Coordinates of C-alpha atoms in Angstrom, one line a residue:
M1 CA 113.7 80.8 115.0
S2 CA 117.2 82.1 115.8
T3 CA 118.8 85.4 116.5
F4 CA 121.9 87.3 115.5
N5 CA 123.2 90.5 117.2
G6 CA 120.0 90.5 119.3
F7 CA 117.6 90.6 116.4
A8 CA 115.2 87.7 115.5
V9 CA 115.6 86.0 112.2
A10 CA 112.6 85.0 110.1
G11 CA 111.9 81.3 109.8
L12 CA 110.7 79.1 107.0
C13 CA 108.0 79.5 104.4
L14 CA 106.4 77.1 101.9
V15 CA 105.4 79.5 99.2
V16 CA 107.4 79.3 96.0
L17 CA 108.0 82.4 93.8
T18 CA 109.3 82.5 90.3
Y19 CA 112.1 84.5 88.7
G20 CA 113.4 85.6 85.4
C21 CA 112.7 88.0 82.6
G22 CA 109.4 86.3 81.8
T23 CA 108.0 86.6 85.4
N24 CA 104.5 88.0 85.6
R25 CA 105.2 90.4 88.4
Q26 CA 102.4 91.5 90.6
L27 CA 102.6 95.3 91.2
P28 CA 102.2 96.7 94.7
Q29 CA 99.1 98.8 95.1
N30 CA 99.2 102.3 96.6
D31 CA 97.4 102.8 99.9
P32 CA 94.0 104.3 98.9
S33 CA 93.7 106.1 102.3
D34 CA 96.9 108.0 101.7
D35 CA 96.7 111.5 100.3
K36 CA 100.2 112.9 100.2
S37 CA 98.9 116.4 99.2
T38 CA 97.3 116.9 102.6
K39 CA 100.0 115.4 104.9
E40 CA 102.1 117.4 107.3
R41 CA 105.7 116.6 106.6
V42 CA 108.2 117.1 109.5
L43 CA 111.9 117.0 108.9
S44 CA 113.8 118.8 111.7
D45 CA 117.5 119.7 111.8
V46 CA 118.6 118.3 115.1
A47 CA 122.4 118.5 114.6
A48 CA 122.9 121.1 117.3
K49 CA 120.5 119.3 119.7
W50 CA 122.3 116.0 119.2
G51 CA 125.8 117.5 119.5
I52 CA 126.8 117.2 115.8
D53 CA 128.9 120.2 115.3
F54 CA 131.2 119.3 112.4
E55 CA 131.8 122.0 109.8
D56 CA 133.7 121.8 106.5
S57 CA 135.3 125.3 106.0
P58 CA 137.7 124.9 103.1
R59 CA 140.9 126.9 103.5
N60 CA 141.9 129.5 101.0
R61 CA 138.5 129.6 99.3
D62 CA 139.4 132.8 97.5
E63 CA 141.9 130.8 95.4
Y64 CA 138.9 128.9 93.9
R65 CA 140.5 125.5 93.7
L66 CA 138.0 123.0 92.3
P67 CA 138.1 120.5 95.2
A68 CA 136.9 123.3 97.6
I69 CA 133.5 123.5 95.8
M70 CA 133.1 119.8 95.2
G71 CA 132.8 119.2 99.0
S72 CA 133.0 116.0 100.8
G73 CA 130.9 113.2 102.1
C74 CA 129.3 111.4 105.1
A75 CA 128.2 108.1 106.3
V76 CA 125.7 106.5 108.7
L77 CA 127.0 103.3 110.2
D78 CA 127.1 101.2 113.3
F79 CA 130.8 101.1 113.8
D80 CA 130.7 99.6 117.3
R81 CA 127.7 97.2 116.6
N82 CA 125.7 98.4 119.6
G83 CA 122.5 98.5 117.5
L84 CA 122.5 102.3 117.4
L85 CA 123.6 104.2 114.3
D86 CA 126.6 106.5 114.3
I87 CA 127.5 109.5 112.1
L88 CA 130.8 110.0 110.2
L89 CA 131.6 113.3 108.5
I90 CA 134.8 114.1 106.6
A91 CA 136.4 117.0 104.7
A92 CA 139.4 117.3 102.4
D93 CA 141.1 120.5 103.6
S94 CA 139.1 122.3 106.3
E95 CA 140.2 125.1 108.5
D96 CA 139.5 123.1 111.6
N97 CA 139.0 119.3 111.6
N98 CA 138.8 117.0 108.6
C99 CA 137.0 114.2 110.3
A100 CA 134.4 113.6 113.0
L101 CA 132.9 110.3 114.1
Y102 CA 129.9 110.7 116.4
S103 CA 129.1 107.6 118.4
Q104 CA 125.5 107.2 119.5
E105 CA 126.0 105.9 123.0
T106 CA 122.3 105.9 124.0
A107 CA 119.2 106.8 122.0
G108 CA 119.7 110.4 120.8
T109 CA 123.0 110.9 122.7
F110 CA 126.0 111.3 120.4
V111 CA 129.7 111.7 121.5
N112 CA 132.6 112.7 119.3
R113 CA 135.0 109.7 119.5
T114 CA 137.3 110.8 116.7
N115 CA 140.5 111.0 118.7
E116 CA 140.1 107.9 120.8
L117 CA 139.3 105.9 117.7
G118 CA 142.5 107.0 116.1
I119 CA 141.1 108.7 113.0
Q120 CA 141.9 112.3 113.8
L121 CA 144.2 112.3 110.7
L122 CA 141.6 110.9 108.4
Q123 CA 140.7 113.3 105.6
G124 CA 139.3 113.0 102.1
T125 CA 136.5 113.5 99.7
G126 CA 134.2 110.5 100.2
V127 CA 133.8 107.4 102.3
A128 CA 132.6 103.9 101.6
V129 CA 131.7 101.7 104.5
G130 CA 132.2 97.9 104.2
D131 CA 133.8 94.9 105.7
C132 CA 137.2 94.1 104.0
N133 CA 138.2 91.1 106.2
N134 CA 134.9 89.4 106.9
D135 CA 134.9 89.9 110.6
A136 CA 131.6 91.8 110.7
W137 CA 133.2 95.1 111.8
P138 CA 132.6 97.9 109.2
D139 CA 135.8 99.3 107.8
L140 CA 136.3 102.6 106.0
Y141 CA 137.6 103.3 102.4
V142 CA 138.3 107.0 102.1
T143 CA 138.7 108.7 98.7
A144 CA 140.8 111.8 98.3
D145 CA 142.3 114.3 95.9
G146 CA 145.8 112.8 96.2
A147 CA 145.8 109.4 98.0
D148 CA 143.0 107.2 99.1
S149 CA 143.2 105.4 102.4
L150 CA 141.8 102.2 104.1
W151 CA 141.0 102.1 107.8
L152 CA 140.5 98.8 109.5
N153 CA 137.9 98.6 112.3
V154 CA 139.6 96.9 115.3
D155 CA 136.6 95.4 117.2
G156 CA 134.8 98.7 117.4
R157 CA 137.5 100.2 119.7
S158 CA 139.7 101.9 117.1
F159 CA 140.5 102.2 113.4
R160 CA 144.0 101.4 112.0
N161 CA 145.3 102.9 108.7
I162 CA 146.3 99.8 106.6
T163 CA 146.6 101.6 103.3
R164 CA 150.2 100.7 102.6
S165 CA 150.2 97.2 104.0
S166 CA 147.0 96.3 102.0
G167 CA 148.6 97.3 98.7
I168 CA 146.1 100.1 98.0
S169 CA 147.3 102.9 95.8
N170 CA 145.2 105.5 94.1
H171 CA 146.7 108.9 93.5
R172 CA 144.0 110.2 91.2
W173 CA 141.1 112.3 92.6
G174 CA 138.8 109.7 93.9
V175 CA 135.3 110.9 94.9
S176 CA 132.9 108.0 95.5
A177 CA 133.7 104.4 96.2
C178 CA 131.6 101.2 96.4
W179 CA 132.2 97.8 98.1
V180 CA 131.1 95.1 95.7
D181 CA 131.9 91.4 95.4
Y182 CA 132.4 91.7 91.6
D183 CA 133.9 88.2 91.2
R184 CA 131.4 86.5 93.6
D185 CA 134.1 84.9 95.7
G186 CA 132.7 86.0 99.1
W187 CA 135.2 88.9 99.7
L188 CA 134.2 92.5 99.1
D189 CA 136.2 94.3 96.5
I190 CA 136.4 98.1 96.0
F191 CA 135.4 100.2 93.0
V192 CA 136.5 103.8 93.0
T193 CA 135.2 106.4 90.5
N194 CA 137.9 109.0 89.9
Y195 CA 137.1 112.6 88.9
V196 CA 139.2 114.8 86.5
D197 CA 142.9 115.1 86.2
Y198 CA 142.9 118.5 87.9
V199 CA 145.7 121.1 87.7
H200 CA 144.7 124.5 89.2
Q201 CA 144.1 127.3 86.8
A202 CA 142.3 130.6 87.0
C203 CA 138.6 130.8 85.9
T204 CA 135.9 133.4 85.9
R205 CA 132.3 133.4 86.8
L206 CA 129.6 132.6 84.2
G207 CA 129.5 135.3 81.5
G208 CA 132.9 136.7 82.6
G209 CA 133.8 139.0 85.4
G210 CA 135.2 138.0 88.8
A211 CA 137.0 134.8 89.7
D212 CA 135.1 131.6 90.3
F213 CA 135.5 127.8 90.2
C214 CA 136.4 126.1 87.0
G215 CA 134.1 123.5 85.3
P216 CA 135.3 119.9 84.8
H217 CA 135.2 120.2 81.0
L218 CA 138.6 122.0 81.2
F219 CA 140.4 119.0 82.6
P220 CA 141.0 115.5 81.1
M221 CA 138.8 112.6 82.2
T222 CA 140.4 109.7 84.1
P223 CA 140.1 105.9 84.3
D224 CA 138.4 104.4 87.4
L225 CA 139.9 101.9 89.7
L226 CA 138.9 98.3 90.6
L227 CA 140.7 96.6 93.5
R228 CA 140.2 92.9 94.0
N229 CA 140.1 91.7 97.6
T230 CA 142.9 89.0 97.9
T231 CA 142.6 88.6 101.7
G232 CA 141.2 85.1 101.4
T233 CA 144.2 83.8 99.4
N234 CA 146.8 85.7 101.5
G235 CA 146.5 83.9 104.8
G236 CA 143.9 86.4 106.2
H237 CA 146.2 89.4 105.7
V238 CA 144.1 92.2 104.3
S239 CA 145.3 92.8 100.7
F240 CA 144.1 94.1 97.4
A241 CA 145.2 93.8 93.8
D242 CA 144.6 96.4 91.2
V243 CA 142.6 94.6 88.4
S244 CA 141.4 97.7 86.6
Q245 CA 143.2 96.8 83.4
A246 CA 142.6 93.0 83.6
S247 CA 138.9 93.5 84.2
G248 CA 138.4 96.0 81.4
I249 CA 137.6 98.9 83.7
S250 CA 140.5 101.1 82.7
A251 CA 139.4 100.9 79.1
G252 CA 136.9 103.7 79.8
L253 CA 137.3 107.3 80.9
S254 CA 135.0 109.4 83.0
A255 CA 134.7 112.4 85.2
G256 CA 133.1 110.2 87.8
L257 CA 131.3 111.5 90.9
G258 CA 128.7 109.0 92.0
V259 CA 128.7 105.2 91.8
T260 CA 126.5 102.2 92.7
A261 CA 126.5 98.5 92.1
K262 CA 123.7 96.0 91.5
D263 CA 122.8 93.3 89.0
F264 CA 121.2 95.6 86.4
T265 CA 121.0 92.9 83.7
G266 CA 119.6 90.0 85.7
D267 CA 122.4 87.5 85.0
G268 CA 123.5 87.1 88.6
W269 CA 126.7 89.2 88.3
P270 CA 126.9 92.7 89.9
D271 CA 127.2 95.5 87.4
I272 CA 128.6 99.0 88.2
Y273 CA 127.1 102.3 87.3
V274 CA 129.1 105.6 87.2
A275 CA 127.6 109.1 87.2
S276 CA 130.0 111.2 85.0
D277 CA 130.1 115.0 85.2
Q278 CA 129.4 116.6 81.8
H279 CA 130.3 113.3 80.0
P280 CA 128.2 110.2 79.2
N281 CA 127.5 108.0 82.2
L282 CA 129.0 104.5 82.3
L283 CA 127.2 101.2 82.9
W284 CA 129.9 98.5 83.4
V285 CA 128.2 95.2 82.6
N286 CA 129.9 92.3 84.4
H287 CA 130.6 89.3 82.2
E288 CA 131.8 86.9 84.9
G289 CA 134.6 89.3 86.1
R290 CA 135.2 91.1 82.8
F291 CA 133.5 94.5 82.3
V292 CA 132.1 96.2 79.2
N293 CA 130.5 99.6 79.1
D294 CA 127.0 99.1 77.8
S295 CA 125.4 102.4 78.8
V296 CA 124.8 103.5 75.2
L297 CA 123.2 100.2 74.2
R298 CA 121.0 100.1 77.3
G299 CA 119.9 103.7 77.2
C300 CA 121.3 105.1 80.4
D301 CA 124.3 107.2 79.2
T302 CA 122.6 110.6 78.5
D303 CA 119.3 112.3 78.8
F304 CA 116.2 111.7 76.7
Q305 CA 117.7 114.0 74.0
G306 CA 121.0 112.3 73.9
H307 CA 122.9 115.1 75.7
A308 CA 125.5 114.3 78.4
Q309 CA 124.7 116.0 81.7
A310 CA 126.6 117.1 84.8
S311 CA 125.8 113.9 86.6
M312 CA 126.7 114.0 90.3
G313 CA 124.8 111.7 92.7
L314 CA 122.6 108.7 92.2
A315 CA 119.8 106.8 93.9
L316 CA 118.0 103.5 93.5
G317 CA 114.2 103.5 94.1
D318 CA 110.8 102.6 92.6
I319 CA 110.0 105.9 91.0
D320 CA 107.3 104.7 88.6
H321 CA 105.7 102.5 91.2
N322 CA 105.8 99.2 89.2
G323 CA 107.6 97.1 91.7
T324 CA 111.1 97.4 90.2
E325 CA 114.0 99.7 91.0
D326 CA 114.8 102.8 88.9
L327 CA 117.9 104.9 88.8
V328 CA 117.8 108.6 89.5
I329 CA 120.8 110.9 88.7
S330 CA 121.2 114.4 90.1
H331 CA 122.4 117.2 87.9
L332 CA 123.4 120.9 87.4
D333 CA 120.9 123.7 87.5
G334 CA 119.5 124.3 84.0
E335 CA 119.4 120.5 83.5
A336 CA 117.2 118.1 85.4
H337 CA 117.5 114.8 87.3
A338 CA 117.5 111.8 85.0
V339 CA 115.1 109.0 85.9
Y340 CA 116.2 105.8 84.2
T341 CA 113.3 103.3 84.3
E342 CA 113.5 99.8 82.9
S343 CA 111.6 99.5 79.6
T344 CA 112.6 95.8 79.4
A345 CA 115.0 93.8 81.6
G346 CA 118.3 95.6 81.6
F347 CA 117.3 98.4 79.2
F348 CA 116.3 101.9 80.3
T349 CA 114.4 105.0 79.3
D350 CA 114.7 108.5 80.8
R351 CA 111.3 109.3 82.2
S352 CA 112.2 112.5 84.1
R353 CA 109.5 114.5 82.2
E354 CA 106.7 112.0 82.6
T355 CA 107.2 111.7 86.4
G356 CA 107.3 115.5 87.0
I357 CA 110.9 115.3 88.3
A358 CA 112.3 117.2 85.4
A359 CA 110.2 120.3 86.0
A360 CA 110.8 120.1 89.8
T361 CA 114.6 119.8 89.6
R362 CA 115.7 122.0 86.6
H363 CA 116.5 125.0 88.8
T364 CA 118.8 123.2 91.3
T365 CA 122.3 121.7 91.4
G366 CA 122.0 118.4 93.1
F367 CA 124.7 116.3 94.6
G368 CA 123.8 113.7 97.3
I369 CA 120.4 112.1 96.6
A370 CA 118.2 109.4 98.1
A371 CA 115.1 107.6 97.1
A372 CA 113.4 106.6 100.3
D373 CA 109.9 106.1 101.8
F374 CA 110.1 108.7 104.5
D375 CA 106.4 108.3 105.5
L376 CA 106.4 104.5 105.1
N377 CA 103.3 104.4 102.9
G378 CA 104.9 102.2 100.3
E379 CA 106.0 104.9 97.8
S380 CA 109.5 106.2 97.1
E381 CA 110.1 109.8 97.7
L382 CA 113.1 111.8 96.5
F383 CA 115.5 113.9 98.6
T384 CA 118.4 115.9 97.1
A385 CA 121.3 117.8 98.7
N386 CA 121.6 121.0 96.6
G387 CA 124.2 123.7 96.2
R388 CA 125.6 125.7 93.3
V389 CA 129.1 125.3 91.8
K390 CA 129.0 128.8 90.2
R391 CA 127.7 132.1 91.5
P392 CA 124.6 133.6 89.8
H393 CA 125.2 136.8 87.9
N394 CA 123.4 138.9 90.6
V395 CA 125.5 137.6 93.6
S396 CA 128.8 139.2 94.5
S397 CA 131.9 137.3 95.6
S398 CA 131.9 139.0 99.0
G399 CA 129.8 137.9 101.9
D400 CA 128.7 134.6 103.3
F401 CA 129.7 131.5 101.2
R402 CA 126.2 130.0 101.6
E403 CA 124.6 133.2 100.2
Q404 CA 126.8 132.9 97.1
Y405 CA 126.4 129.2 96.4
G406 CA 123.5 128.0 98.7
Q407 CA 120.3 126.4 97.6
P408 CA 117.4 124.8 99.5
L409 CA 117.4 121.1 100.2
Q410 CA 114.7 119.5 98.1
H411 CA 112.1 116.9 99.1
L412 CA 109.9 115.6 96.2
V413 CA 106.8 113.5 97.0
P414 CA 104.5 111.7 94.5
V415 CA 101.0 113.1 94.2
D416 CA 98.7 111.3 91.7
G417 CA 101.7 109.9 89.8
Q418 CA 103.6 113.2 89.6
Y419 CA 106.4 114.3 91.9
Q420 CA 106.0 117.6 93.6
D421 CA 108.2 119.8 95.8
A422 CA 107.2 119.6 99.4
A423 CA 108.9 123.0 100.0
I424 CA 110.7 122.1 103.3
P425 CA 111.7 125.3 105.3
L426 CA 115.3 124.5 106.1
G427 CA 117.1 127.4 104.6
K428 CA 119.9 127.4 102.0
H429 CA 123.0 125.2 102.1
V430 CA 125.9 124.4 99.9
A431 CA 125.1 120.7 100.4
R432 CA 127.0 117.8 99.0
G433 CA 126.9 114.4 100.8
L434 CA 123.7 112.7 101.9
A435 CA 123.4 109.5 103.9
V436 CA 120.2 107.8 105.1
G437 CA 119.7 105.8 108.3
D438 CA 117.1 105.4 111.1
L439 CA 119.0 107.3 113.7
D440 CA 116.3 107.5 116.3
R441 CA 115.2 103.9 115.9
D442 CA 111.5 104.6 115.2
G443 CA 111.4 102.7 111.9
D444 CA 111.5 105.6 109.4
P445 CA 114.6 106.9 107.7
D446 CA 116.4 110.0 108.9
M447 CA 119.3 111.8 107.1
V448 CA 122.7 113.3 107.4
V449 CA 123.8 116.0 105.0
S450 CA 127.4 117.3 104.6
T451 CA 127.8 121.0 103.6
I452 CA 130.5 123.5 102.7
G453 CA 130.9 126.7 104.6
G454 CA 128.4 125.8 107.3
P455 CA 127.5 123.2 109.9
A456 CA 126.4 119.7 108.8
V457 CA 122.7 119.0 108.8
V458 CA 121.0 116.1 110.6
L459 CA 117.4 115.7 109.6
Q460 CA 115.2 113.8 112.1
N461 CA 112.0 112.4 110.6
L462 CA 109.4 113.4 113.1
R463 CA 106.2 112.7 111.3
Q464 CA 103.7 110.7 113.4
N465 CA 103.3 107.5 111.5
T466 CA 100.5 104.9 111.5
H467 CA 101.9 102.9 108.7
Q468 CA 103.4 99.4 108.8
W469 CA 107.1 99.0 108.3
V470 CA 110.1 96.7 108.6
V471 CA 113.8 97.4 108.7
L472 CA 115.9 94.7 107.1
R473 CA 119.5 93.6 107.7
V474 CA 121.0 91.0 105.4
V475 CA 124.0 89.1 106.7
D476 CA 126.1 86.0 106.0
L477 CA 127.6 84.0 108.8
R478 CA 129.9 82.2 106.4
H479 CA 131.6 85.6 105.8
G480 CA 132.0 86.4 109.5
G481 CA 128.4 87.7 109.8
R482 CA 129.1 90.7 107.6
S483 CA 126.5 92.7 105.7
C484 CA 125.9 91.6 102.1
P485 CA 125.7 94.6 99.7
G486 CA 124.3 93.6 96.3
A487 CA 121.8 91.0 97.7
Q488 CA 118.6 91.0 95.6
L489 CA 115.3 90.9 97.5
S490 CA 111.9 90.0 96.1
I491 CA 109.3 91.0 98.7
S492 CA 105.9 89.3 98.7
S493 CA 103.2 91.4 100.4
T494 CA 99.5 91.5 100.7
N495 CA 99.4 94.1 97.9
G496 CA 101.8 92.5 95.6
I497 CA 105.5 91.6 94.9
F498 CA 108.2 94.3 94.7
E499 CA 112.0 94.1 94.3
R500 CA 114.7 95.9 96.2
T501 CA 118.5 95.8 96.2
F502 CA 120.4 95.8 99.5
Q503 CA 123.0 98.4 98.6
P504 CA 124.2 101.1 101.0
C505 CA 126.6 102.4 98.3
Q506 CA 124.6 105.2 96.7
S507 CA 124.2 109.0 96.8
Y508 CA 127.4 111.1 96.5
A509 CA 130.7 110.6 98.3
G510 CA 129.1 108.6 101.1
T511 CA 127.3 105.6 102.4
H512 CA 123.8 104.9 103.7
A513 CA 123.3 102.7 106.8
A514 CA 123.6 98.9 106.2
E515 CA 119.8 98.5 106.4
L516 CA 116.8 98.5 104.1
Y517 CA 113.8 100.6 105.1
V518 CA 110.5 99.1 103.8
G519 CA 107.3 101.1 104.2
L520 CA 104.0 99.2 103.7
G521 CA 101.1 101.6 104.3
R522 CA 98.2 100.9 106.6
N523 CA 96.7 97.8 105.0
N524 CA 99.7 95.8 103.9
Q525 CA 101.9 93.1 105.4
I526 CA 104.9 91.2 104.1
H527 CA 104.4 87.4 103.8
S528 CA 107.8 86.3 102.7
I529 CA 111.1 87.6 101.2
D530 CA 113.2 85.8 98.6
V531 CA 116.9 86.6 98.7
V532 CA 119.4 86.0 95.9
W533 CA 122.8 86.3 97.6
P534 CA 125.6 88.3 95.9
D535 CA 128.0 85.3 95.9
G536 CA 127.9 81.5 95.4
D537 CA 124.7 79.7 94.4
L538 CA 122.1 81.9 92.6
T539 CA 119.2 79.9 94.0
A540 CA 116.9 82.1 96.0
E541 CA 116.5 81.6 99.7
Q542 CA 113.0 82.3 101.1
F543 CA 112.3 83.8 104.6
D544 CA 108.9 83.7 106.3
M545 CA 107.8 87.1 107.4
Q546 CA 104.4 86.4 108.8
G547 CA 103.8 88.6 111.8
R548 CA 107.1 90.4 111.5
M549 CA 106.1 94.0 111.2
N550 CA 107.3 97.2 112.9
E551 CA 110.7 95.8 113.9
I552 CA 114.2 95.2 112.8
V553 CA 114.6 91.8 111.1
T554 CA 118.0 90.2 110.3
L555 CA 117.9 87.8 107.3
I556 CA 120.7 85.3 107.9
R557 CA 122.0 83.2 105.0
G558 CA 121.2 79.5 105.4
E559 CA 118.3 80.0 107.8
G560 CA 115.6 80.3 105.2
K561 CA 114.3 77.8 102.7
L562 CA 115.8 77.4 99.2
V563 CA 113.4 78.1 96.4
K564 CA 113.7 76.1 93.1

């Protein structure tokens, strides 16, 4: 047994699991002693207590420029690799500061290190955290309405703007970005989903009347951007090449807001999904480096009636509790979250009505979203950052911005197969970004929420928990010990086998912590984990997990046992 960054790594296991579309998958069983309808749920906003005082207050809000209402993002990361998670919040054009990075020095003690880290000039819409040069230090790709930027992490001591020297150029309105090794060469590439081609014009509120923000349908869609990481063939100098046209990505247009990447089709190549606002969503299927949009064929472009929706954020999670991951998309009020579940391998059906999620979300406008097991009982819950983009008819344009556009944050929990609103008493916010991470290191996920016109929200998960859990990190020493987004995990437990993707790139304009939070309930344990790595050989590697509960476990490539 060995260690990396202070965390023990699982050893070897002799059990052999099978893969493929014909696998007879065992389904995980729910904990029979768990009755969610009677549980006390405690999510407390500890931003002020922890010293997180960032606020996005857009300048000239009375001009109703569209970027002001779309907000900006956030990330949970361990930028200095001290084992404690940090918080990054950004804005595009705020009255005060456009960036704040809060370093967690000791448990629960955060210090604003923005200036000394050299990122006081950082500003933008969204942020994607990933390692661009395989040195294990997380770097920052920042999207913006105007020009994206790339910030290199220098040994956890500072960040350096290397946008120009790396060859990055995106002057469209980038919103969300994702680090993905699309060509499986061991270097993380960057996919950016661009929003509309925006030129300011005057718009009125719904039904006419006073001024308000315009809708995206008034502006042309744009192509997205794929940047291939060429650092490995450039003497170690960080560099990227625009392969949007060569890869086929530029052949499609979208009003893209959210993006994630995983192998949706099961062929070993990472695919890319784009949530497109008021236009059909895109599923870019990867054919060994060439992409084709197959969202119509695979049933994940529109809702169950064939209508395009105002897609914003997205989340991966097992919503129908069958052991496989589903895709949830947040939408405008009057619509409902889409819940794309796999009907057969790589093909999807919107089951928002059957799960109860449609009825629960039809009255909200959702942006950042996460499917996570907050009480660690083995079932995915759903949390959404809500906030309007248009004022209701009965609300005037004067007064507090949050009163005009604010909505409650929403926490949905499964009860007897139907998702119900847990009605958390946290007030109204114009919420946008949402990032998940175990900030207090007690094993359950906490959350950071970016907002407009008010302070950011940090939700500490305080529920007293008696359930088993494990926090997984997935790293590859061949690539400098960096994290491996896109790794596919098949987890064998006492109650069955279930699948997860190690993918921090989800939600809206932000990034979750580079960890996977696995809840197991009271009477369940993990026996082994099979990992299919996102590059190189597709042979699964198996890690023994016997006795590894209630701790952080780092799975290091090459230290398990290959599975035929």
